[in-house]
PDB file of C-alpha atoms and ligand atoms in Angstrom:
ATOM      1  CA  UNK X   1     125.990  34.079 106.355  1.00 90.00           C
ATOM      2  CA  UNK X   2     122.280  33.581 105.697  1.00 96.00           C
ATOM      3  CA  UNK X   3     121.509  32.895 102.049  1.00 97.00           C
ATOM      4  CA  UNK X   4     118.256  34.848 102.342  1.00 98.00           C
ATOM      5  CA  UNK X   5     117.349  37.567 104.832  1.00 98.00           C
ATOM      6  CA  UNK X   6     114.085  39.406 104.936  1.00 98.00           C
ATOM      7  CA  UNK X   7     114.432  42.467 107.140  1.00 98.00           C
ATOM      8  CA  UNK X   8     111.512  44.548 108.339  1.00 97.00           C
ATOM      9  CA  UNK X   9     109.573  44.228 105.108  1.00 98.00           C
ATOM     10  CA  UNK X  10     106.411  46.275 104.935  1.00 98.00           C
ATOM     11  CA  UNK X  11     104.098  46.544 101.954  1.00 97.00           C
ATOM     12  CA  UNK X  12     101.275  49.029 101.621  1.00 97.00           C
ATOM     13  CA  UNK X  13      99.264  49.054  98.394  1.00 96.00           C
ATOM     14  CA  UNK X  14      97.702  52.332  97.315  1.00 93.00           C
ATOM     15  CA  UNK X  15      94.196  51.777  96.024  1.00 90.00           C
ATOM     16  CA  UNK X  16      91.488  54.218  94.905  1.00 92.00           C
ATOM     17  CA  UNK X  17      89.730  53.724  98.234  1.00 90.00           C
ATOM     18  CA  UNK X  18      92.822  54.090 100.384  1.00 93.00           C
ATOM     19  CA  UNK X  19      95.743  52.092 101.579  1.00 94.00           C
ATOM     20  CA  UNK X  20      95.881  48.328 102.011  1.00 93.00           C
ATOM     21  CA  UNK X  21      98.710  47.260 104.279  1.00 95.00           C
ATOM     22  CA  UNK X  22      99.482  43.708 103.215  1.00 95.00           C
ATOM     23  CA  UNK X  23     102.682  43.131 105.175  1.00 97.00           C
ATOM     24  CA  UNK X  24     103.400  44.988 108.378  1.00 95.00           C
ATOM     25  CA  UNK X  25     106.840  43.872 109.495  1.00 95.00           C
ATOM     26  CA  UNK X  26     108.277  40.638 108.171  1.00 97.00           C
ATOM     27  CA  UNK X  27     111.658  39.504 109.402  1.00 97.00           C
ATOM     28  CA  UNK X  28     113.221  36.064 109.054  1.00 98.00           C
ATOM     29  CA  UNK X  29     116.226  34.457 107.465  1.00 98.00           C
ATOM     30  CA  UNK X  30     117.159  31.179 105.847  1.00 98.00           C
ATOM     31  CA  UNK X  31     120.405  29.223 105.688  1.00 97.00           C
ATOM     32  CA  UNK X  32     121.517  27.430 102.546  1.00 96.00           C
ATOM     33  CA  UNK X  33     119.470  24.284 102.008  1.00 96.00           C
ATOM     34  CA  UNK X  34     116.682  25.255 104.425  1.00 97.00           C
ATOM     35  CA  UNK X  35     113.153  24.343 103.484  1.00 98.00           C
ATOM     36  CA  UNK X  36     110.672  26.795 104.950  1.00 98.00           C
ATOM     37  CA  UNK X  37     106.909  26.533 104.641  1.00 98.00           C
ATOM     38  CA  UNK X  38     104.837  29.688 104.846  1.00 98.00           C
ATOM     39  CA  UNK X  39     101.224  29.533 105.961  1.00 97.00           C
ATOM     40  CA  UNK X  40      98.759  32.252 106.820  1.00 96.00           C
ATOM     41  CA  UNK X  41      95.152  33.297 106.267  1.00 94.00           C
ATOM     42  CA  UNK X  42      94.028  33.891 102.719  1.00 92.00           C
ATOM     43  CA  UNK X  43      94.840  37.448 101.632  1.00 92.00           C
ATOM     44  CA  UNK X  44      97.403  38.069 104.373  1.00 93.00           C
ATOM     45  CA  UNK X  45     100.185  38.873 101.905  1.00 96.00           C
ATOM     46  CA  UNK X  46     101.997  35.604 101.173  1.00 97.00           C
ATOM     47  CA  UNK X  47     102.167  36.093  97.403  1.00 96.00           C
ATOM     48  CA  UNK X  48     103.121  39.713  97.970  1.00 97.00           C
ATOM     49  CA  UNK X  49     106.053  38.573 100.100  1.00 98.00           C
ATOM     50  CA  UNK X  50     107.251  36.154  97.418  1.00 97.00           C
ATOM     51  CA  UNK X  51     107.082  38.904  94.769  1.00 97.00           C
ATOM     52  CA  UNK X  52     109.216  41.119  96.999  1.00 98.00           C
ATOM     53  CA  UNK X  53     111.779  38.359  97.557  1.00 98.00           C
ATOM     54  CA  UNK X  54     111.821  37.631  93.822  1.00 96.00           C
ATOM     55  CA  UNK X  55     112.568  41.300  93.199  1.00 96.00           C
ATOM     56  CA  UNK X  56     109.505  41.958  91.063  1.00 95.00           C
ATOM     57  CA  UNK X  57     107.942  44.230  93.693  1.00 96.00           C
ATOM     58  CA  UNK X  58     109.817  46.872  95.701  1.00 97.00           C
ATOM     59  CA  UNK X  59     108.662  46.898  99.328  1.00 97.00           C
ATOM     60  CA  UNK X  60     107.355  50.080 100.932  1.00 97.00           C
ATOM     61  CA  UNK X  61     109.942  49.587 103.675  1.00 97.00           C
ATOM     62  CA  UNK X  62     112.553  47.054 104.649  1.00 98.00           C
ATOM     63  CA  UNK X  63     114.781  44.977 102.434  1.00 98.00           C
ATOM     64  CA  UNK X  64     115.659  41.520 101.192  1.00 98.00           C
ATOM     65  CA  UNK X  65     119.244  40.296 101.056  1.00 97.00           C
ATOM     66  CA  UNK X  66     120.650  37.348  99.120  1.00 97.00           C
ATOM     67  CA  UNK X  67     123.980  36.477 100.678  1.00 96.00           C
ATOM     68  CA  UNK X  68     124.240  39.989 102.033  1.00 95.00           C
ATOM     69  CA  UNK X  69     123.391  41.707  98.744  1.00 96.00           C
ATOM     70  CA  UNK X  70     120.209  43.690  98.551  1.00 97.00           C
ATOM     71  CA  UNK X  71     117.668  42.446  96.025  1.00 96.00           C
ATOM     72  CA  UNK X  72     116.778  45.293  93.688  1.00 95.00           C
ATOM     73  CA  UNK X  73     115.255  43.404  90.774  1.00 94.00           C
ATOM     74  CA  UNK X  74     114.776  39.918  89.337  1.00 91.00           C
ATOM     75  CA  UNK X  75     117.749  37.673  90.054  1.00 89.00           C
ATOM     76  CA  UNK X  76     118.548  34.434  88.165  1.00 86.00           C
ATOM     77  CA  UNK X  77     119.441  32.809  91.486  1.00 92.00           C
ATOM     78  CA  UNK X  78     115.811  33.040  92.538  1.00 95.00           C
ATOM     79  CA  UNK X  79     113.349  30.735  90.797  1.00 92.00           C
ATOM     80  CA  UNK X  80     109.573  30.559  91.008  1.00 91.00           C
ATOM     81  CA  UNK X  81     107.253  27.614  90.922  1.00 90.00           C
ATOM     82  CA  UNK X  82     103.575  28.345  90.448  1.00 88.00           C
ATOM     83  CA  UNK X  83     100.362  26.405  89.983  1.00 86.00           C
ATOM     84  CA  UNK X  84     100.573  26.721  86.227  1.00 86.00           C
ATOM     85  CA  UNK X  85     103.801  25.218  84.939  1.00 87.00           C
ATOM     86  CA  UNK X  86     103.943  27.613  81.951  1.00 89.00           C
ATOM     87  CA  UNK X  87     105.533  25.005  79.714  1.00 94.00           C
ATOM     88  CA  UNK X  88     105.360  25.966  76.047  1.00 96.00           C
ATOM     89  CA  UNK X  89     103.311  23.461  74.082  1.00 96.00           C
ATOM     90  CA  UNK X  90     105.103  24.014  70.778  1.00 96.00           C
ATOM     91  CA  UNK X  91     108.479  23.152  72.270  1.00 97.00           C
ATOM     92  CA  UNK X  92     109.738  19.770  73.363  1.00 97.00           C
ATOM     93  CA  UNK X  93     110.484  19.080  77.020  1.00 97.00           C
ATOM     94  CA  UNK X  94     114.190  19.624  76.454  1.00 97.00           C
ATOM     95  CA  UNK X  95     113.588  22.826  74.498  1.00 97.00           C
ATOM     96  CA  UNK X  96     111.426  24.015  77.383  1.00 97.00           C
ATOM     97  CA  UNK X  97     114.155  23.236  79.882  1.00 96.00           C
ATOM     98  CA  UNK X  98     116.663  25.145  77.755  1.00 96.00           C
ATOM     99  CA  UNK X  99     114.299  28.066  77.201  1.00 94.00           C
ATOM    100  CA  UNK X 100     115.311  29.948  80.355  1.00 89.00           C
ATOM    101  CA  UNK X 101     118.970  29.761  79.343  1.00 92.00           C
ATOM    102  CA  UNK X 102     118.097  30.847  75.833  1.00 93.00           C
ATOM    103  CA  UNK X 103     116.309  34.046  76.856  1.00 90.00           C
ATOM    104  CA  UNK X 104     119.215  34.894  79.150  1.00 88.00           C
ATOM    105  CA  UNK X 105     121.718  34.282  76.350  1.00 90.00           C
ATOM    106  CA  UNK X 106     123.362  31.744  78.637  1.00 89.00           C
ATOM    107  CA  UNK X 107     123.177  28.678  76.428  1.00 93.00           C
ATOM    108  CA  UNK X 108     126.783  27.620  77.025  1.00 95.00           C
ATOM    109  CA  UNK X 109     127.909  24.001  76.516  1.00 96.00           C
ATOM    110  CA  UNK X 110     128.360  23.630  80.278  1.00 94.00           C
ATOM    111  CA  UNK X 111     124.856  24.929  80.963  1.00 94.00           C
ATOM    112  CA  UNK X 112     123.334  22.613  78.344  1.00 96.00           C
ATOM    113  CA  UNK X 113     125.227  19.680  79.793  1.00 96.00           C
ATOM    114  CA  UNK X 114     123.924  20.486  83.241  1.00 94.00           C
ATOM    115  CA  UNK X 115     120.356  20.733  81.916  1.00 96.00           C
ATOM    116  CA  UNK X 116     120.717  17.343  80.245  1.00 97.00           C
ATOM    117  CA  UNK X 117     122.127  15.898  83.442  1.00 96.00           C
ATOM    118  CA  UNK X 118     119.100  17.167  85.364  1.00 95.00           C
ATOM    119  CA  UNK X 119     116.735  15.623  82.786  1.00 96.00           C
ATOM    120  CA  UNK X 120     118.610  12.363  83.071  1.00 96.00           C
ATOM    121  CA  UNK X 121     118.868  12.303  86.866  1.00 94.00           C
ATOM    122  CA  UNK X 122     115.214  13.074  87.388  1.00 94.00           C
ATOM    123  CA  UNK X 123     113.804  10.618  84.896  1.00 93.00           C
ATOM    124  CA  UNK X 124     112.881  12.900  82.020  1.00 96.00           C
ATOM    125  CA  UNK X 125     115.614  12.000  79.529  1.00 96.00           C
ATOM    126  CA  UNK X 126     113.360   9.604  77.681  1.00 96.00           C
ATOM    127  CA  UNK X 127     110.758  12.334  77.346  1.00 97.00           C
ATOM    128  CA  UNK X 128     113.234  14.993  76.241  1.00 97.00           C
ATOM    129  CA  UNK X 129     111.772  15.070  72.751  1.00 97.00           C
ATOM    130  CA  UNK X 130     108.148  14.745  73.790  1.00 97.00           C
ATOM    131  CA  UNK X 131     105.724  17.644  73.957  1.00 97.00           C
ATOM    132  CA  UNK X 132     104.537  18.791  77.396  1.00 96.00           C
ATOM    133  CA  UNK X 133     101.014  17.561  76.547  1.00 96.00           C
ATOM    134  CA  UNK X 134     102.371  14.008  76.432  1.00 96.00           C
ATOM    135  CA  UNK X 135     103.559  14.198  80.044  1.00 94.00           C
ATOM    136  CA  UNK X 136     101.601  13.456  83.206  1.00 90.00           C
ATOM    137  CA  UNK X 137     100.837  16.341  85.554  1.00 87.00           C
ATOM    138  CA  UNK X 138     103.635  15.187  87.830  1.00 88.00           C
ATOM    139  CA  UNK X 139     106.201  15.019  85.056  1.00 92.00           C
ATOM    140  CA  UNK X 140     105.205  18.481  83.869  1.00 93.00           C
ATOM    141  CA  UNK X 141     105.898  19.951  87.310  1.00 91.00           C
ATOM    142  CA  UNK X 142     109.227  18.143  87.381  1.00 93.00           C
ATOM    143  CA  UNK X 143     110.108  19.577  83.968  1.00 95.00           C
ATOM    144  CA  UNK X 144     109.155  23.065  85.155  1.00 93.00           C
ATOM    145  CA  UNK X 145     111.370  22.667  88.208  1.00 93.00           C
ATOM    146  CA  UNK X 146     114.286  21.464  86.104  1.00 94.00           C
ATOM    147  CA  UNK X 147     113.843  24.457  83.799  1.00 94.00           C
ATOM    148  CA  UNK X 148     114.171  26.713  86.854  1.00 92.00           C
ATOM    149  CA  UNK X 149     117.240  24.886  88.163  1.00 93.00           C
ATOM    150  CA  UNK X 150     118.852  24.849  84.721  1.00 93.00           C
ATOM    151  CA  UNK X 151     119.272  28.629  84.784  1.00 90.00           C
ATOM    152  CA  UNK X 152     121.185  28.292  88.038  1.00 90.00           C
ATOM    153  CA  UNK X 153     118.475  29.134  90.554  1.00 92.00           C
ATOM    154  CA  UNK X 154     119.458  27.956  94.011  1.00 94.00           C
ATOM    155  CA  UNK X 155     116.642  29.671  95.870  1.00 97.00           C
ATOM    156  CA  UNK X 156     113.199  28.434  94.976  1.00 97.00           C
ATOM    157  CA  UNK X 157     109.923  30.175  95.779  1.00 97.00           C
ATOM    158  CA  UNK X 158     106.835  27.992  95.531  1.00 96.00           C
ATOM    159  CA  UNK X 159     103.405  29.643  95.552  1.00 96.00           C
ATOM    160  CA  UNK X 160     100.617  27.089  96.045  1.00 95.00           C
ATOM    161  CA  UNK X 161     102.472  25.150  93.371  1.00 92.00           C
ATOM    162  CA  UNK X 162     100.632  21.860  93.887  1.00 91.00           C
ATOM    163  CA  UNK X 163      97.134  23.075  94.645  1.00 90.00           C
ATOM    164  CA  UNK X 164      95.754  22.468  91.147  1.00 87.00           C
ATOM    165  CA  UNK X 165      96.777  18.801  91.141  1.00 88.00           C
ATOM    166  CA  UNK X 166      94.523  15.948  92.179  1.00 90.00           C
ATOM    167  CA  UNK X 167      95.403  14.253  95.463  1.00 91.00           C
ATOM    168  CA  UNK X 168      97.279  11.274  94.057  1.00 91.00           C
ATOM    169  CA  UNK X 169      99.368  13.404  91.695  1.00 91.00           C
ATOM    170  CA  UNK X 170     100.036  15.933  94.432  1.00 93.00           C
ATOM    171  CA  UNK X 171     101.489  13.224  96.665  1.00 93.00           C
ATOM    172  CA  UNK X 172     103.752  12.029  93.853  1.00 91.00           C
ATOM    173  CA  UNK X 173     104.843  15.510  92.841  1.00 92.00           C
ATOM    174  CA  UNK X 174     105.670  16.539  96.390  1.00 94.00           C
ATOM    175  CA  UNK X 175     107.859  13.435  96.784  1.00 94.00           C
ATOM    176  CA  UNK X 176     109.634  14.244  93.514  1.00 92.00           C
ATOM    177  CA  UNK X 177     110.041  17.934  94.123  1.00 94.00           C
ATOM    178  CA  UNK X 178     111.203  17.380  97.699  1.00 95.00           C
ATOM    179  CA  UNK X 179     113.844  14.912  96.570  1.00 94.00           C
ATOM    180  CA  UNK X 180     115.132  17.191  93.814  1.00 94.00           C
ATOM    181  CA  UNK X 181     115.259  20.222  96.118  1.00 95.00           C
ATOM    182  CA  UNK X 182     117.189  18.276  98.761  1.00 95.00           C
ATOM    183  CA  UNK X 183     119.528  16.565  96.358  1.00 94.00           C
ATOM    184  CA  UNK X 184     120.370  19.778  94.507  1.00 94.00           C
ATOM    185  CA  UNK X 185     120.753  21.653  97.836  1.00 95.00           C
ATOM    186  CA  UNK X 186     118.212  24.230  96.868  1.00 97.00           C
ATOM    187  CA  UNK X 187     116.931  26.663  99.494  1.00 98.00           C
ATOM    188  CA  UNK X 188     113.133  26.620  99.324  1.00 98.00           C
ATOM    189  CA  UNK X 189     110.383  28.890 100.589  1.00 98.00           C
ATOM    190  CA  UNK X 190     106.974  27.361  99.987  1.00 98.00           C
ATOM    191  CA  UNK X 191     103.630  29.083 100.397  1.00 98.00           C
ATOM    192  CA  UNK X 192     100.799  26.633 100.922  1.00 96.00           C
ATOM    193  CA  UNK X 193      97.292  26.652 102.351  1.00 93.00           C
ATOM    194  CA  UNK X 194      97.607  22.951 103.057  1.00 95.00           C
ATOM    195  CA  UNK X 195      98.778  22.420 106.649  1.00 96.00           C
ATOM    196  CA  UNK X 196      99.823  18.766 106.105  1.00 96.00           C
ATOM    197  CA  UNK X 197     101.881  19.843 103.096  1.00 97.00           C
ATOM    198  CA  UNK X 198     103.591  22.574 105.120  1.00 98.00           C
ATOM    199  CA  UNK X 199     104.603  20.035 107.778  1.00 98.00           C
ATOM    200  CA  UNK X 200     105.525  17.209 105.453  1.00 97.00           C
ATOM    201  CA  UNK X 201     108.059  19.277 103.500  1.00 97.00           C
ATOM    202  CA  UNK X 202     109.310  22.014 105.816  1.00 97.00           C
ATOM    203  CA  UNK X 203     112.201  22.167 108.269  1.00 97.00           C
ATOM    204  CA  UNK X 204     110.290  25.079 109.674  1.00 98.00           C
ATOM    205  CA  UNK X 205     106.797  26.494 109.296  1.00 98.00           C
ATOM    206  CA  UNK X 206     106.441  30.270 109.345  1.00 98.00           C
ATOM    207  CA  UNK X 207     102.978  31.203 110.487  1.00 97.00           C
ATOM    208  CA  UNK X 208     101.774  34.630 109.411  1.00 96.00           C
ATOM    209  CA  UNK X 209      99.066  36.603 111.150  1.00 94.00           C
ATOM    210  CA  UNK X 210      96.039  37.985 109.305  1.00 93.00           C
ATOM    211  CA  UNK X 211      96.673  41.118 107.250  1.00 92.00           C
ATOM    212  CA  UNK X 212      98.636  43.272 107.901  1.00 91.00           C
ATOM    213  CA  UNK X 213     100.904  40.293 108.324  1.00 93.00           C
ATOM    214  CA  UNK X 214     103.671  39.760 110.831  1.00 94.00           C
ATOM    215  CA  UNK X 215     105.451  36.466 111.505  1.00 95.00           C
ATOM    216  CA  UNK X 216     103.355  35.062 114.344  1.00 95.00           C
ATOM    217  CA  UNK X 217     105.508  32.024 114.933  1.00 96.00           C
ATOM    218  CA  UNK X 218     108.374  30.016 113.479  1.00 97.00           C
ATOM    219  CA  UNK X 219     107.778  26.376 114.262  1.00 98.00           C
ATOM    220  CA  UNK X 220     110.742  24.024 113.763  1.00 98.00           C
ATOM    221  CA  UNK X 221     109.758  20.661 112.282  1.00 98.00           C
ATOM    222  CA  UNK X 222     111.850  17.587 112.967  1.00 96.00           C
ATOM    223  CA  UNK X 223     111.067  13.940 112.431  1.00 95.00           C
ATOM    224  CA  UNK X 224     112.928  10.975 113.759  1.00 91.00           C
ATOM    225  CA  UNK X 225     113.351   9.429 110.310  1.00 91.00           C
ATOM    226  CA  UNK X 226     116.708   8.426 108.850  1.00 88.00           C
ATOM    227  CA  UNK X 227     115.566   9.163 105.311  1.00 89.00           C
ATOM    228  CA  UNK X 228     112.807  11.709 105.518  1.00 92.00           C
ATOM    229  CA  UNK X 229     110.203  11.911 102.808  1.00 94.00           C
ATOM    230  CA  UNK X 230     106.989  13.951 102.779  1.00 96.00           C
ATOM    231  CA  UNK X 231     104.843  10.844 102.558  1.00 94.00           C
ATOM    232  CA  UNK X 232     106.547   8.866 105.296  1.00 94.00           C
ATOM    233  CA  UNK X 233     106.515  11.566 107.920  1.00 94.00           C
ATOM    234  CA  UNK X 234     102.745  11.863 107.599  1.00 94.00           C
ATOM    235  CA  UNK X 235     102.189   8.667 109.563  1.00 92.00           C
ATOM    236  CA  UNK X 236     104.336   9.639 112.556  1.00 94.00           C
ATOM    237  CA  UNK X 237     102.701  10.742 115.824  1.00 93.00           C
ATOM    238  CA  UNK X 238     104.678  13.991 115.755  1.00 96.00           C
ATOM    239  CA  UNK X 239     102.913  14.907 112.526  1.00 97.00           C
ATOM    240  CA  UNK X 240      99.519  15.135 114.218  1.00 96.00           C
ATOM    241  CA  UNK X 241     100.948  17.181 117.018  1.00 96.00           C
ATOM    242  CA  UNK X 242     102.494  19.696 114.606  1.00 97.00           C
ATOM    243  CA  UNK X 243      99.167  19.841 112.830  1.00 96.00           C
ATOM    244  CA  UNK X 244      97.416  20.686 116.078  1.00 95.00           C
ATOM    245  CA  UNK X 245      99.900  23.387 116.927  1.00 96.00           C
ATOM    246  CA  UNK X 246      99.589  25.115 113.553  1.00 97.00           C
ATOM    247  CA  UNK X 247      95.844  24.754 113.465  1.00 95.00           C
ATOM    248  CA  UNK X 248      95.512  26.348 116.900  1.00 94.00           C
ATOM    249  CA  UNK X 249      97.951  29.100 116.031  1.00 93.00           C
ATOM    250  CA  UNK X 250      95.909  29.979 112.951  1.00 91.00           C
ATOM    251  CA  UNK X 251      92.510  29.279 114.474  1.00 82.00           C
ATOM    252  CA  UNK X 252      93.291  31.488 117.424  1.00 55.00           C
ATOM    253  CA  UNK X 253      93.396  34.480 115.147  1.00 47.00           C
ATOM    254  CA  UNK X 254      89.905  33.746 114.029  1.00 52.00           C
ATOM    255  CA  UNK X 255      88.633  34.752 117.449  1.00 50.00           C
ATOM    256  CA  UNK X 256      90.469  38.053 117.672  1.00 49.00           C
ATOM    257  CA  UNK X 257      90.014  39.012 114.010  1.00 46.00           C
ATOM    258  CA  UNK X 258      86.910  39.095 111.881  1.00 44.00           C
ATOM    259  CA  UNK X 259      88.152  36.411 109.516  1.00 43.00           C
ATOM    260  CA  UNK X 260      86.455  33.242 108.306  1.00 44.00           C
ATOM    261  CA  UNK X 261      88.120  29.851 108.235  1.00 48.00           C
ATOM    262  CA  UNK X 262      91.793  30.283 109.143  1.00 50.00           C
ATOM    263  CA  UNK X 263      93.145  29.185 105.791  1.00 56.00           C
ATOM    264  CA  UNK X 264      90.044  28.505 103.750  1.00 49.00           C
ATOM    265  CA  UNK X 265      89.657  25.575 101.387  1.00 47.00           C
ATOM    266  CA  UNK X 266      89.760  21.859 101.914  1.00 43.00           C
ATOM    267  CA  UNK X 267      93.388  21.853 103.004  1.00 44.00           C
ATOM    268  CA  UNK X 268      92.391  23.405 106.285  1.00 45.00           C
ATOM    269  CA  UNK X 269      90.323  20.400 107.320  1.00 37.00           C
ATOM    270  CA  UNK X 270      92.251  18.025 109.587  1.00 41.00           C
ATOM    271  CA  UNK X 271      93.512  14.995 107.668  1.00 36.00           C
ATOM    272  CA  UNK X 272      90.756  15.414 105.106  1.00 34.00           C
ATOM    273  CA  UNK X 273      92.184  12.950 102.617  1.00 34.00           C
TER     274      UNK X 273
HETATM  275  P1  LIG E 301      97.864  35.918  99.821  1.00 76.96           P
HETATM  276  O1  LIG E 301      98.807  35.438  98.783  1.00 76.96           O
HETATM  277  O2  LIG E 301      98.326  35.713 101.225  1.00 76.96           O
HETATM  278  O3  LIG E 301      96.479  35.372  99.650  1.00 76.96           O
HETATM  279  P2  LIG E 301      98.264  38.526  98.554  1.00 76.96           P
HETATM  280  O4  LIG E 301      99.692  38.808  98.755  1.00 76.96           O
HETATM  281  O5  LIG E 301      97.854  38.073  97.212  1.00 76.96           O
HETATM  282  O6  LIG E 301      97.749  37.523  99.685  1.00 76.96           O
HETATM  283  O7  LIG E 301      97.439  39.838  98.903  1.00 76.96           O
HETATM  284  C1  LIG E 301      97.528  40.493 100.170  1.00 76.96           C
HETATM  285  C2  LIG E 301      96.577  41.694 100.196  1.00 76.96           C
HETATM  286  O8  LIG E 301      97.056  42.693  99.320  1.00 76.96           O
HETATM  287  C3  LIG E 301      95.162  41.355  99.753  1.00 76.96           C
HETATM  288  O9  LIG E 301      94.283  42.098 100.545  1.00 76.96           O
HETATM  289  C4  LIG E 301      95.132  41.819  98.320  1.00 76.96           C
HETATM  290  O10 LIG E 301      93.838  42.206  97.958  1.00 76.96           O
HETATM  291  C5  LIG E 301      96.072  43.005  98.352  1.00 76.96           C
HETATM  292  N1  LIG E 301      96.755  43.202  97.057  1.00 76.96           N
HETATM  293  C6  LIG E 301      97.538  42.294  96.425  1.00 76.96           C
HETATM  294  N2  LIG E 301      98.038  42.807  95.284  1.00 76.96           N
HETATM  295  C7  LIG E 301      97.564  44.070  95.202  1.00 76.96           C
HETATM  296  C8  LIG E 301      97.724  45.142  94.252  1.00 76.96           C
HETATM  297  N3  LIG E 301      98.495  44.980  93.174  1.00 76.96           N
HETATM  298  N4  LIG E 301      97.083  46.313  94.488  1.00 76.96           N
HETATM  299  C9  LIG E 301      96.323  46.466  95.590  1.00 76.96           C
HETATM  300  N5  LIG E 301      96.134  45.505  96.526  1.00 76.96           N
HETATM  301  C10 LIG E 301      96.741  44.324  96.343  1.00 76.96           C
HETATM  302 MG1  LIG E 302      98.552  34.076  97.174  1.00 76.96          MG
END
């Protein structure tokens, strides 16, 4: 059974000047451990879709299922990773990681042990008693991810999570986050405006149309690499060809819609960095 199914999701926002249809009809599903990238023009409804999957927004029509059960509100199995890591400065790294368990009254010995194991496995044990401000940007994102996993999330939604980081840090963080997601068998759905990032991490890239969004295309991504990593697949010839395909798919919409640059921002420029 699919771990996540999105079935005919439609979202219309009521505004003082009328209705904005963000999502028209979104249908796709993910198996356990899938990594799906989600790209689409700015404002097409990507963040809206993540809010619906996370259960913080009820769709106008359609539904989201987690292992066959309809999502009707926030679910501890679904974690979020955003641009801001939201680490609390007055708490140590370990206290931050335990915070999610604390507010859920789930601070059991087994849960604490698991949190400590995650800190240890992913190189943060020696910073457990440091403050977030003493960590590098990359370590902060890792701590935020571990905090999410510590509460038992096995589905992770990432919304432009790396876009505030400088290039070097972003490369490091994506390697780290990718490794943790794979190793912990997390199912990930990642929104990004960065085409190379979508290819380098995804098993599949979902390409949304301009608003009101539908899934224009689901492009499977496969690299002939025994031990895939986001950085290493970037130098393969297939990478450039995926880039071309996605770029054309998005750029094509520019001609039949009155939109600007397909994705906007520097990430849309071919191999800019
Ligand atoms: P994306 O993340 O793809 O850039 P969003 O999901 O943030 O797009 O927004 C999709 C569309 O819905 C945009 O046109 C946005 O202005 C509109 N929108 C988002 N949130 C609201 C809201 N709370 N009320 C009204 N319109 C909204
Ligand atoms: Mg958004």
